[in-house]
């Protein structure tokens, strides 16, 4: 079950790298503006500093989780699992905050939080059965 958790953790990290790209690198492009419901370039430019910063938060969480996956693969289970749990728990909590702040973001929150939730459930199950 740990192997499956590492796969879902890596997928969670990849989703967060994608969010980083949208928020920090492509925020004022038409496709990204549509994704975030932004109506004008002026509106996007006003939000751009916030989005840039937020994108890096997502990138740092992805790096933390990927470092944990690599650590486990290298045999450093305690460190790796700790990093994976801390990173995916933060991702899941951020998704809950997102949906709690605006129900219209439920799809985005699901995309952001599903793989972290699966990772944590699989790690818990492996702990209980191992």
Tab-separated table of C-alpha atoms in Angstrom:
chain	number	residue	atom	x	y	z
A	1	UNK	CA	0.000	0.000	0.000
A	2	UNK	CA	2.954	2.307	0.552
A	3	UNK	CA	3.861	1.929	-3.126
A	4	UNK	CA	0.357	3.022	-4.144
A	5	UNK	CA	0.597	5.950	-1.716
A	6	UNK	CA	3.866	7.017	-3.330
A	7	UNK	CA	2.198	6.962	-6.752
A	8	UNK	CA	-0.731	9.102	-5.575
A	9	UNK	CA	1.702	11.410	-3.766
A	10	UNK	CA	3.692	11.879	-6.977
A	11	UNK	CA	0.450	12.589	-8.852
A	12	UNK	CA	-0.497	15.159	-6.194
A	13	UNK	CA	2.878	16.808	-6.666
A	14	UNK	CA	2.434	16.904	-10.442
A	15	UNK	CA	-0.976	18.560	-10.060
A	16	UNK	CA	0.618	21.194	-7.834
A	17	UNK	CA	3.443	21.779	-10.322
A	18	UNK	CA	0.748	22.342	-12.963
A	19	UNK	CA	-1.016	24.812	-10.658
A	20	UNK	CA	2.339	26.576	-10.196
A	21	UNK	CA	2.693	26.897	-13.966
A	22	UNK	CA	-0.800	28.375	-14.275
A	23	UNK	CA	-0.475	30.795	-11.368
A	24	UNK	CA	3.148	31.891	-11.692
A	25	UNK	CA	4.053	31.509	-15.361
A	26	UNK	CA	0.849	31.684	-17.428
A	27	UNK	CA	-1.514	33.746	-15.311
A	28	UNK	CA	-2.381	36.394	-17.918
A	29	UNK	CA	-2.847	33.982	-20.835
A	30	UNK	CA	-6.412	33.598	-22.139
A	31	UNK	CA	-6.711	29.915	-21.184
A	32	UNK	CA	-5.526	30.479	-17.632
A	33	UNK	CA	-7.757	33.519	-17.258
A	34	UNK	CA	-10.740	31.363	-18.300
A	35	UNK	CA	-9.691	28.662	-15.822
A	36	UNK	CA	-9.726	31.169	-12.963
A	37	UNK	CA	-12.817	33.053	-14.167
A	38	UNK	CA	-10.910	36.268	-14.815
A	39	UNK	CA	-12.749	38.577	-17.187
A	40	UNK	CA	-10.038	40.977	-18.332
A	41	UNK	CA	-6.279	41.356	-18.672
A	42	UNK	CA	-6.512	44.353	-16.336
A	43	UNK	CA	-8.130	42.184	-13.662
A	44	UNK	CA	-5.469	39.507	-14.196
A	45	UNK	CA	-2.673	42.074	-13.917
A	46	UNK	CA	-4.112	43.284	-10.613
A	47	UNK	CA	-4.202	39.733	-9.270
A	48	UNK	CA	-0.882	38.681	-10.804
A	49	UNK	CA	1.405	39.357	-7.767
A	50	UNK	CA	-0.902	37.315	-5.518
A	51	UNK	CA	-1.116	34.495	-8.050
A	52	UNK	CA	2.651	34.499	-8.599
A	53	UNK	CA	3.245	34.091	-4.871
A	54	UNK	CA	0.501	31.463	-4.517
A	55	UNK	CA	1.973	29.487	-7.396
A	56	UNK	CA	5.270	29.210	-5.580
A	57	UNK	CA	3.494	27.895	-2.468
A	58	UNK	CA	2.118	25.121	-4.674
A	59	UNK	CA	5.546	24.445	-6.152
A	60	UNK	CA	7.159	24.227	-2.704
A	61	UNK	CA	4.520	21.712	-1.566
A	62	UNK	CA	5.176	19.657	-4.695
A	63	UNK	CA	8.925	19.692	-4.051
A	64	UNK	CA	8.372	18.615	-0.435
A	65	UNK	CA	6.215	15.676	-1.501
A	66	UNK	CA	8.561	14.630	-4.309
A	67	UNK	CA	11.527	14.802	-1.911
A	68	UNK	CA	9.596	12.488	0.386
A	69	UNK	CA	8.867	10.044	-2.423
A	70	UNK	CA	12.543	10.006	-3.430
A	71	UNK	CA	13.636	9.553	0.200
A	72	UNK	CA	11.388	6.493	0.576
A	73	UNK	CA	12.660	5.067	-2.701
A	74	UNK	CA	16.217	5.501	-1.391
A	75	UNK	CA	15.356	3.593	1.797
A	76	UNK	CA	14.902	6.549	4.150
A	77	UNK	CA	11.347	5.609	5.068
A	78	UNK	CA	10.876	7.709	8.225
A	79	UNK	CA	12.070	10.927	6.612
A	80	UNK	CA	10.283	10.220	3.339
A	81	UNK	CA	6.931	9.330	4.846
A	82	UNK	CA	7.149	12.370	7.130
A	83	UNK	CA	7.699	14.661	4.139
A	84	UNK	CA	4.923	12.999	2.146
A	85	UNK	CA	2.453	13.268	5.030
A	86	UNK	CA	3.343	16.892	5.793
A	87	UNK	CA	3.126	17.916	2.152
A	88	UNK	CA	-0.046	16.063	1.220
A	89	UNK	CA	-1.774	17.069	4.451
A	90	UNK	CA	-1.015	20.714	3.622
A	91	UNK	CA	-2.344	20.192	0.087
A	92	UNK	CA	-5.537	18.606	1.407
A	93	UNK	CA	-6.068	21.322	4.001
A	94	UNK	CA	-5.573	24.000	1.337
A	95	UNK	CA	-8.232	22.280	-0.793
A	96	UNK	CA	-10.623	22.290	2.172
A	97	UNK	CA	-9.956	25.986	2.751
A	98	UNK	CA	-10.610	26.649	-0.944
A	99	UNK	CA	-13.976	24.911	-0.972
A	100	UNK	CA	-14.866	26.402	2.406
A	101	UNK	CA	-14.258	29.899	1.104
A	102	UNK	CA	-16.427	29.520	-2.011
A	103	UNK	CA	-18.533	26.504	-2.981
A	104	UNK	CA	-18.122	27.486	-6.640
A	105	UNK	CA	-14.515	26.250	-6.350
A	106	UNK	CA	-15.553	22.686	-5.564
A	107	UNK	CA	-14.169	21.325	-8.852
A	108	UNK	CA	-10.803	23.038	-8.352
A	109	UNK	CA	-10.709	21.931	-4.716
A	110	UNK	CA	-11.408	18.346	-5.773
A	111	UNK	CA	-8.578	18.443	-8.341
A	112	UNK	CA	-6.271	19.939	-5.714
A	113	UNK	CA	-7.255	17.628	-2.879
A	114	UNK	CA	-8.134	14.208	-4.297
A	115	UNK	CA	-4.622	12.756	-4.717
A	116	UNK	CA	-3.436	14.093	-1.334
A	117	UNK	CA	-6.500	12.535	0.324
A	118	UNK	CA	-5.877	9.196	-1.376
A	119	UNK	CA	-2.225	9.325	-0.324
A	120	UNK	CA	-3.080	9.929	3.316
A	121	UNK	CA	-5.747	7.209	3.346
A	122	UNK	CA	-3.357	4.692	1.770
A	123	UNK	CA	-0.603	5.558	4.248
A	124	UNK	CA	-3.028	5.216	7.159
A	125	UNK	CA	-4.217	1.848	5.866
A	126	UNK	CA	-0.635	0.662	5.465
A	127	UNK	CA	0.061	1.697	9.041
A	128	UNK	CA	-3.011	-0.110	10.360
A	129	UNK	CA	-2.398	-3.296	8.379
A	130	UNK	CA	1.388	-3.385	8.448
